CSV table of C-alpha atoms and ligand atoms in Angstrom, one decimal:
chain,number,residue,atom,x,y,z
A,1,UNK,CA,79.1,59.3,79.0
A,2,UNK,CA,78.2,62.0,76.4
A,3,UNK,CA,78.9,64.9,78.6
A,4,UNK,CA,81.6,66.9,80.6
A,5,UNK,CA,80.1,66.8,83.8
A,6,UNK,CA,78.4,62.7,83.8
A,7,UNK,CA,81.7,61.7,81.8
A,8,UNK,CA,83.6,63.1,85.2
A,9,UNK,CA,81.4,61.7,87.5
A,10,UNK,CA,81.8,58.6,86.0
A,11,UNK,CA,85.6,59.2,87.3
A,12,UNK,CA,84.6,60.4,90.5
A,13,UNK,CA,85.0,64.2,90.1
A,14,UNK,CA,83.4,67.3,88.7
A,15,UNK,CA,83.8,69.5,85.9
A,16,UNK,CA,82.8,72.6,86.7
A,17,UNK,CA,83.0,76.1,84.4
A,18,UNK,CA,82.8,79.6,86.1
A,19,UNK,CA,79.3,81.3,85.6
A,20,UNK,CA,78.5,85.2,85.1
A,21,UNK,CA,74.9,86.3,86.7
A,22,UNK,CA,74.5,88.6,83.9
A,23,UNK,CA,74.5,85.7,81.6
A,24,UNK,CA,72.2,83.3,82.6
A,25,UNK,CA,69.4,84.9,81.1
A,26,UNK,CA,70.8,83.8,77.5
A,27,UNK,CA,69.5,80.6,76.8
A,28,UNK,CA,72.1,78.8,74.9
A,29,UNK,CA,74.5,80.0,77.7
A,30,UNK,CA,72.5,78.2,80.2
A,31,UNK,CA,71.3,75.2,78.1
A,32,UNK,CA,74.8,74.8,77.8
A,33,UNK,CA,75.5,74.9,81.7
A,34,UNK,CA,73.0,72.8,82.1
A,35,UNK,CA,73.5,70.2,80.0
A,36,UNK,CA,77.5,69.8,80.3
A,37,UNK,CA,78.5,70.8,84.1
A,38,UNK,CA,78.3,70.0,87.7
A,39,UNK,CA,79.9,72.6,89.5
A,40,UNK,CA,79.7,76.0,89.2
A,41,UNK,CA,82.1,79.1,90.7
A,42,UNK,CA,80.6,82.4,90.2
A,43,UNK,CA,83.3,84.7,87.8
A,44,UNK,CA,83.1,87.3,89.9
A,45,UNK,CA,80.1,87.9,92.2
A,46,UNK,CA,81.5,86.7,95.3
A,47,UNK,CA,84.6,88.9,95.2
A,48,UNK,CA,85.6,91.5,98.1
A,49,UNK,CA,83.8,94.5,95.5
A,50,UNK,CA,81.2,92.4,94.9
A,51,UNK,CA,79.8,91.6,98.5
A,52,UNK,CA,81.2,94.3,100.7
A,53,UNK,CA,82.1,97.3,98.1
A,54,UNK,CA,80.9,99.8,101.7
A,55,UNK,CA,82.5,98.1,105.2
A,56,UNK,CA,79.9,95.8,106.5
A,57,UNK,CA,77.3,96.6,103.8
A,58,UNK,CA,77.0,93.1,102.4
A,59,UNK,CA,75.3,92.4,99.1
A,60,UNK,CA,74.5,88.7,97.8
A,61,UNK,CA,72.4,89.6,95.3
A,62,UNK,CA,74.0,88.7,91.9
A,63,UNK,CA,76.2,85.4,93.8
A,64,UNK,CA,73.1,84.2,95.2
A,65,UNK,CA,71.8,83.8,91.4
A,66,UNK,CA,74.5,82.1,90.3
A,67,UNK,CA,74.0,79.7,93.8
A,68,UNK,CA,70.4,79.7,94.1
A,69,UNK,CA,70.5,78.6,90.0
A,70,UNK,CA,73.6,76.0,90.2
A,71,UNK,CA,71.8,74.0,93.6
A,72,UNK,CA,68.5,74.0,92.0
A,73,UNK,CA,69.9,71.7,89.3
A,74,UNK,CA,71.9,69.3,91.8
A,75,UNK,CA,75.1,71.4,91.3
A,76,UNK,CA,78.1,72.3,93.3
A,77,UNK,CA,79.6,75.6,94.0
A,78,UNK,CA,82.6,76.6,94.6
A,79,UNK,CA,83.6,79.8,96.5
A,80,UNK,CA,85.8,81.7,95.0
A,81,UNK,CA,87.2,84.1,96.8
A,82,UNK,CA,87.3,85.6,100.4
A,83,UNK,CA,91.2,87.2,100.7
A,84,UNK,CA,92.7,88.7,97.6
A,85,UNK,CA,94.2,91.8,96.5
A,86,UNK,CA,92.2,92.2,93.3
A,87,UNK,CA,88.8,93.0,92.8
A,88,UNK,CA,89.4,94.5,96.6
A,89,UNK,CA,87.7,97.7,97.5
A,90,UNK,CA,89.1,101.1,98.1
A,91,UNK,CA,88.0,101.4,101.9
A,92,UNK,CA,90.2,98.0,102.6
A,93,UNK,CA,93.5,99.9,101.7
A,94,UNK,CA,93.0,102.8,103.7
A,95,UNK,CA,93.0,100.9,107.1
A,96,UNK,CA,94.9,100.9,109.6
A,97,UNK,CA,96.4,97.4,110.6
A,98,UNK,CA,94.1,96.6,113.5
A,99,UNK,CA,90.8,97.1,111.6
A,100,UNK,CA,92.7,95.5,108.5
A,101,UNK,CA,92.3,92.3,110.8
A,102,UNK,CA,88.8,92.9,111.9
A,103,UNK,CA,87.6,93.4,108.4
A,104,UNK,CA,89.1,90.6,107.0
A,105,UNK,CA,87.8,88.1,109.8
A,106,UNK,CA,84.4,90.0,109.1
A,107,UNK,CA,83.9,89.5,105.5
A,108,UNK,CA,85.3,85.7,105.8
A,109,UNK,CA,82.8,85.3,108.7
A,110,UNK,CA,80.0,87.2,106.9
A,111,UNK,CA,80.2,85.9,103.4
A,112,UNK,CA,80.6,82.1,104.8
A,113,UNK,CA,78.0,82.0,106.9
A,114,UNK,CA,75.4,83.1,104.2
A,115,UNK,CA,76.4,80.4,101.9
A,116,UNK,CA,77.0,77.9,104.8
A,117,UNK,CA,75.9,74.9,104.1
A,118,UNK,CA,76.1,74.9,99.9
A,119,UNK,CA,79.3,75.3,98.9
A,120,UNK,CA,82.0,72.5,98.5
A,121,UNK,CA,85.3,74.2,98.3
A,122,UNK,CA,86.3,78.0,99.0
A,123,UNK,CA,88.8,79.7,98.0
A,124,UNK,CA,90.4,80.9,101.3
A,125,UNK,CA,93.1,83.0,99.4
A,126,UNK,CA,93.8,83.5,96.5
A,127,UNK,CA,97.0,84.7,94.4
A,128,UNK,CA,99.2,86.1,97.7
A,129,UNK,CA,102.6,85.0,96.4
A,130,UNK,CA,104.5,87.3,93.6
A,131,UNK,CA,105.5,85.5,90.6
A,132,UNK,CA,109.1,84.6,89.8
A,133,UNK,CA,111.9,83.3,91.8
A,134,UNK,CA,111.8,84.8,94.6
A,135,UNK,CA,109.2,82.8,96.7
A,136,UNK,CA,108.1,86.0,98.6
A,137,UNK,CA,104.6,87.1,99.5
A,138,UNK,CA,102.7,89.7,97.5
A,139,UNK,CA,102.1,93.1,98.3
A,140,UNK,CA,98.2,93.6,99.6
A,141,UNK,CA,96.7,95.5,102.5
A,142,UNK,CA,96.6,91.6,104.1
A,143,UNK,CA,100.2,90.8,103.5
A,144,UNK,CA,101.7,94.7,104.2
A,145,UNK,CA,99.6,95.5,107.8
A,146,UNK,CA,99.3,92.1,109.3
A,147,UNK,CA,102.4,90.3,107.4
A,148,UNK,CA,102.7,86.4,106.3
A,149,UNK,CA,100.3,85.3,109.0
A,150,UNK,CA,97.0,86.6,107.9
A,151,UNK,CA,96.9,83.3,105.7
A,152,UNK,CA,96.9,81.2,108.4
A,153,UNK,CA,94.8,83.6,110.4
A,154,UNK,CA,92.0,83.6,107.3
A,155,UNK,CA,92.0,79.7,107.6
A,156,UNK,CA,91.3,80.0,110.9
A,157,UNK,CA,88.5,81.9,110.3
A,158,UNK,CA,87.1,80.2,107.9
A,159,UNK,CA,87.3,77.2,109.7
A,160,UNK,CA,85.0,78.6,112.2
A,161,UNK,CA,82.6,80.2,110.0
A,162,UNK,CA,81.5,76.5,107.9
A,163,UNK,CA,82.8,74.1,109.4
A,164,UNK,CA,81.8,71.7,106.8
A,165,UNK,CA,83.5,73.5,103.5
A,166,UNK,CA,86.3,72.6,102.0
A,167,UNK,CA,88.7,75.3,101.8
A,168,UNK,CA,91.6,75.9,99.8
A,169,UNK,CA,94.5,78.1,99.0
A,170,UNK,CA,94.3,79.3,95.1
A,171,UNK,CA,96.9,80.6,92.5
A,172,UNK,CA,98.5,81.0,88.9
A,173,UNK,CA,102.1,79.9,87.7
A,174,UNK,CA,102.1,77.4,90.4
A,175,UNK,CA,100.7,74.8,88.3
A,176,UNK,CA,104.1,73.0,87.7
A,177,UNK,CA,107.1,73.1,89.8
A,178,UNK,CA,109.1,76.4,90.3
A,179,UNK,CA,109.9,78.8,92.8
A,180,UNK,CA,106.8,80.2,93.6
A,181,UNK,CA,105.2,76.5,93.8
A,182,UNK,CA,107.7,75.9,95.8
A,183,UNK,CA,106.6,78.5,98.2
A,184,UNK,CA,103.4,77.6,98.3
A,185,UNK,CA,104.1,73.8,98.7
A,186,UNK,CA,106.2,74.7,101.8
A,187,UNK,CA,103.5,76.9,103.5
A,188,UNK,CA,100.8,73.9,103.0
A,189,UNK,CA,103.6,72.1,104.4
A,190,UNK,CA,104.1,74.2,107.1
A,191,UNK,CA,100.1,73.9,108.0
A,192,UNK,CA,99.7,70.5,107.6
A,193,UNK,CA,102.5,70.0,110.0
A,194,UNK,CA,100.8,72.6,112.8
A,195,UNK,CA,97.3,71.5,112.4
A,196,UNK,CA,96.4,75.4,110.7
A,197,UNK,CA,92.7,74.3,108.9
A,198,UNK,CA,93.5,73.6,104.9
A,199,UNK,CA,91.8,71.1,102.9
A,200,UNK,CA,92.7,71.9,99.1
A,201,UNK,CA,94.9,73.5,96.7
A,202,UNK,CA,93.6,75.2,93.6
A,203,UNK,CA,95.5,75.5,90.2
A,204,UNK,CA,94.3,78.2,88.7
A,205,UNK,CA,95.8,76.7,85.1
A,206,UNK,CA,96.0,79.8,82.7
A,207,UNK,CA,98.0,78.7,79.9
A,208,UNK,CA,99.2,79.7,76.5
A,209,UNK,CA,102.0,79.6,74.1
A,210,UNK,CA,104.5,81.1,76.5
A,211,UNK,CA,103.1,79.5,79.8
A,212,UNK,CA,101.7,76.2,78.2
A,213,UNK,CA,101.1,72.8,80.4
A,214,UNK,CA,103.7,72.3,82.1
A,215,UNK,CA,105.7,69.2,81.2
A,216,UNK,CA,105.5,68.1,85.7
A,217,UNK,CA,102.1,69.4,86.2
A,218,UNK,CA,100.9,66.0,87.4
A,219,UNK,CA,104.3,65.4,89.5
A,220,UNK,CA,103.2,69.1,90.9
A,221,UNK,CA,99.8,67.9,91.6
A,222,UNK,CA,100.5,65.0,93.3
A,223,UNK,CA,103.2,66.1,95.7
A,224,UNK,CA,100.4,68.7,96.6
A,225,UNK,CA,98.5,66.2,97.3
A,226,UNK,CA,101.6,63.5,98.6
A,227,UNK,CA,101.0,66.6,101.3
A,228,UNK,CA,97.3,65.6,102.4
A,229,UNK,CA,95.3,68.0,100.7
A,230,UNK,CA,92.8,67.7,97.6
A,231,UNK,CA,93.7,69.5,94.5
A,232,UNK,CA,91.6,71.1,92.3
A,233,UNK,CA,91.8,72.6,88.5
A,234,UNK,CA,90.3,76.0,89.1
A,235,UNK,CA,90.4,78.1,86.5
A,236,UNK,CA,91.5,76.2,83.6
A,237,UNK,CA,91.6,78.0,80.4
A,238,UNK,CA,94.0,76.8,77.2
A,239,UNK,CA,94.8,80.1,74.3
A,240,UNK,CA,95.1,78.8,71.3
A,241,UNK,CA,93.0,76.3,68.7
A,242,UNK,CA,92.4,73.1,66.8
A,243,UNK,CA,94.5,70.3,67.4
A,244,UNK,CA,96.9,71.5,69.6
A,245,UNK,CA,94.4,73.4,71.9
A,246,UNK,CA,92.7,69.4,72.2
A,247,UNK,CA,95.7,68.0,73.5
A,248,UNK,CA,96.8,70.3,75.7
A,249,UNK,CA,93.2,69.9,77.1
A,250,UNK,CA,93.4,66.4,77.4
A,251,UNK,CA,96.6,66.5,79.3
A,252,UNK,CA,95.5,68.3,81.7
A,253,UNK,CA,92.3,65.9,82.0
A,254,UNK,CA,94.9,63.2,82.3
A,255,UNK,CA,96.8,64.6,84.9
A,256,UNK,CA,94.0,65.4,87.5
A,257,UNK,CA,92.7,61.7,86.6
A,258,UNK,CA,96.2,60.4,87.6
A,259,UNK,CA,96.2,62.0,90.8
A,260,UNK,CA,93.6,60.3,93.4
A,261,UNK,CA,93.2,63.6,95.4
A,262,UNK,CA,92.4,65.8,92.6
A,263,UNK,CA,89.1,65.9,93.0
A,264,UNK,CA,88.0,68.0,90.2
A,265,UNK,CA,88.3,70.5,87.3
A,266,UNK,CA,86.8,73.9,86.5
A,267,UNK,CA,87.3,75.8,83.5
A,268,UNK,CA,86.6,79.6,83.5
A,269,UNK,CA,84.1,79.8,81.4
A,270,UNK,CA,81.5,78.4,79.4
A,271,UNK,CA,82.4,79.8,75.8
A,272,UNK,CA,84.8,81.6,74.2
A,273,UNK,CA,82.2,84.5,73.7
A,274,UNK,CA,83.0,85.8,77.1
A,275,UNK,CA,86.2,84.9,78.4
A,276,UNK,CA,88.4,86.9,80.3
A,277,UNK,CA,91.2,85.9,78.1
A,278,UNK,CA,92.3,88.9,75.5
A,279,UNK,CA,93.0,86.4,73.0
A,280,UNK,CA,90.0,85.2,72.8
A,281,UNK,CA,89.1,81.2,72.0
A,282,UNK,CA,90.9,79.4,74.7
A,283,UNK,CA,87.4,77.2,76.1
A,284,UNK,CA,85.6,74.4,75.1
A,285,UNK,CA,82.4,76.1,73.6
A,286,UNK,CA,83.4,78.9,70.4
A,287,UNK,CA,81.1,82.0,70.5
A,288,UNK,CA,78.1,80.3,69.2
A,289,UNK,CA,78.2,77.5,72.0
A,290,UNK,CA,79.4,74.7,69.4
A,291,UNK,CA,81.7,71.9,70.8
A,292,UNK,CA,85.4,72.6,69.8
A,293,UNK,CA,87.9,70.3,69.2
A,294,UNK,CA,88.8,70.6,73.1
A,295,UNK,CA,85.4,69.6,74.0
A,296,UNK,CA,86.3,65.9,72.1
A,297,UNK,CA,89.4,65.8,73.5
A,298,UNK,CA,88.8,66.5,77.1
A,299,UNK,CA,85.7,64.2,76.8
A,300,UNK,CA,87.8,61.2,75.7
A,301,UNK,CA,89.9,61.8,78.3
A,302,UNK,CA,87.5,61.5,80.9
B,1,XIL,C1,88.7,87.4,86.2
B,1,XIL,C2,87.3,87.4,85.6
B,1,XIL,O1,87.2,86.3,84.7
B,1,XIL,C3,87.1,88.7,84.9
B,1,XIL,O2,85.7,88.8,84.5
B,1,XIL,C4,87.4,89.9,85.8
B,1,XIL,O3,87.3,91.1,85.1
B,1,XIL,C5,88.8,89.8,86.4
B,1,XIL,O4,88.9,88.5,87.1
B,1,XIL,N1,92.4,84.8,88.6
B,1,XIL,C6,91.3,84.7,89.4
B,1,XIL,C7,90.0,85.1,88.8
B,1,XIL,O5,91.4,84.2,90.5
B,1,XIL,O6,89.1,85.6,89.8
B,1,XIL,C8,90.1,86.0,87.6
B,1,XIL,O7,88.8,86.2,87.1
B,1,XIL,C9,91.1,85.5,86.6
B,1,XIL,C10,92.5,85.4,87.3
């Protein structure tokens, strides 16, 4: 296969990048989409400030670009994200626990429901444990008015709100085994065993010289999935360049492939023109859309 996205397929999985609405009217940018991926999750259109910036004012307008241009083309789309502290307006904050609950059931409900039906995996919550060893939750207006169960209670919700979407519970520094993969593992654990709804668990996989692959991520993923849940490279993004920016790519490649239930990779962003990352090259596309090294290395891996 001489792209990302058939090469995968030809493996059973995706490869998907994160898209930016405001982009898509570049043409390399979406010759390049085009051409190479089969799953798309919108950067940051479908995020709390995004859709609901006023309570229960709802706004699709720049996700339902990114949607309406990934399903015209026969790609998936992943949701990403319903409950997280970032990106999180103002108005959330400032309510009282009660209505904390209400408005997080609403936007789960309302932001579901208008993509029911095309996307493949949402991101339930994301990023609600602190990094380090402690294991503990993360200060939010979720996790400080309605305490550790309003992850199970957005599950729930979501649950009800598409039935038929996968969704998942997403992080960072989780993507080998430590203490706050540890935490996580034993809340998935904890859900399997009393039936709360989760189907996934997303590796957000932002790495660079002082948080680089982790030697167990593959033992990591598969005792995820040893738990019955899919896994999924989210976010994957690699600092760096050259050769050792390839391998590290391709490991990564090889680890999802070596785990049955990891369904498929994304990697946030299509070239190193816009990524998030300060640094600045850590993708598979430099700034004028040209394969990297990591583009040969992560398709040989496939
Ligand atoms: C980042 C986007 O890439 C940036 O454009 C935005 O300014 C901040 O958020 N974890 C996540 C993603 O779950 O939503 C974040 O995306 C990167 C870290």
């Amino acid at each position: 296969a001489d792209t990302l996205g058939s090469a995968a397929a030809g493996k059973g999985r995706y490869f998907g990048t994160a898209v930016a609405a405001g982009h898509l009217g570049e043409s390399a940018y979406t010759a390049t989409l085009n051409r190479e991926f089969t799953s798309v999750t919108p950067e940051n259109e479908m995020k709390w400030d995004a859709t609901e910036a006023s309570r229960n004012v709802f706004t699709f307008g720049a996700a339902d670009q990114v949607v309406n241009h990934a399903r015209g083309r026969g790609m998936a789309v992943r949701g990403h994200t319903l409950v997280w502290h970032s990106q999180l307006p103002g108005w959330v904050g400032g309510l009282a626990a009660a209505d904390v609950r209400s408005a997080m059931n609403n936007h789960i409900t309302r932001v579901m429901q208008h993509y029911q039906g095309e996307i493949h995996s949402w991101d339930v919550v994301n990023e609600a444990f602190q990094d380090g060893g402690s294991g503990a939750r993360r200060s939010s207006p979720f996790q400080d008015k309605l305490g550790d169960g309003f992850i199970e209670e957005a599950f729930r919700t979501a649950r009800a709100a598409d039935p038929a979407a996968k969704l998942c519970y997403n992080d960072y520094n989780t993507d080998g085994v430590n203490a706050k993969s540890n935490a996580v593992y034993a809340m998935v654990r904890d859900f399997k065993s009393r039936g709360v709804p989760i189907d996934c668990v997303g590796f957000q996989s932002h790495f660079n010289s002082a948080s680089p692959v982790p030697a167990d991520y593959q033992a990591n993923l598969q005792r995820f999935a040893d738990l019955g849940v899919d896994v999924q490279i989210t976010e994957l993004d690699i600092e760096g360049s050259g050769t050792a920016q390839a391998n590290s790519y391709a490991s990564v490649v090889r680890a999802c492939l070596a785990v049955s239930r990891c369904t498929g990779i994304t990697v946030w962003g299509i070239t190193d023109k816009y990524s998030w990352r300060s640094s600045g090259t850590p993708l598979l596309f430099d700034a004028n859309y040209a394969a990297k090294p990591a583009y040969g290395a992560v398709l040989s891996a496939l």
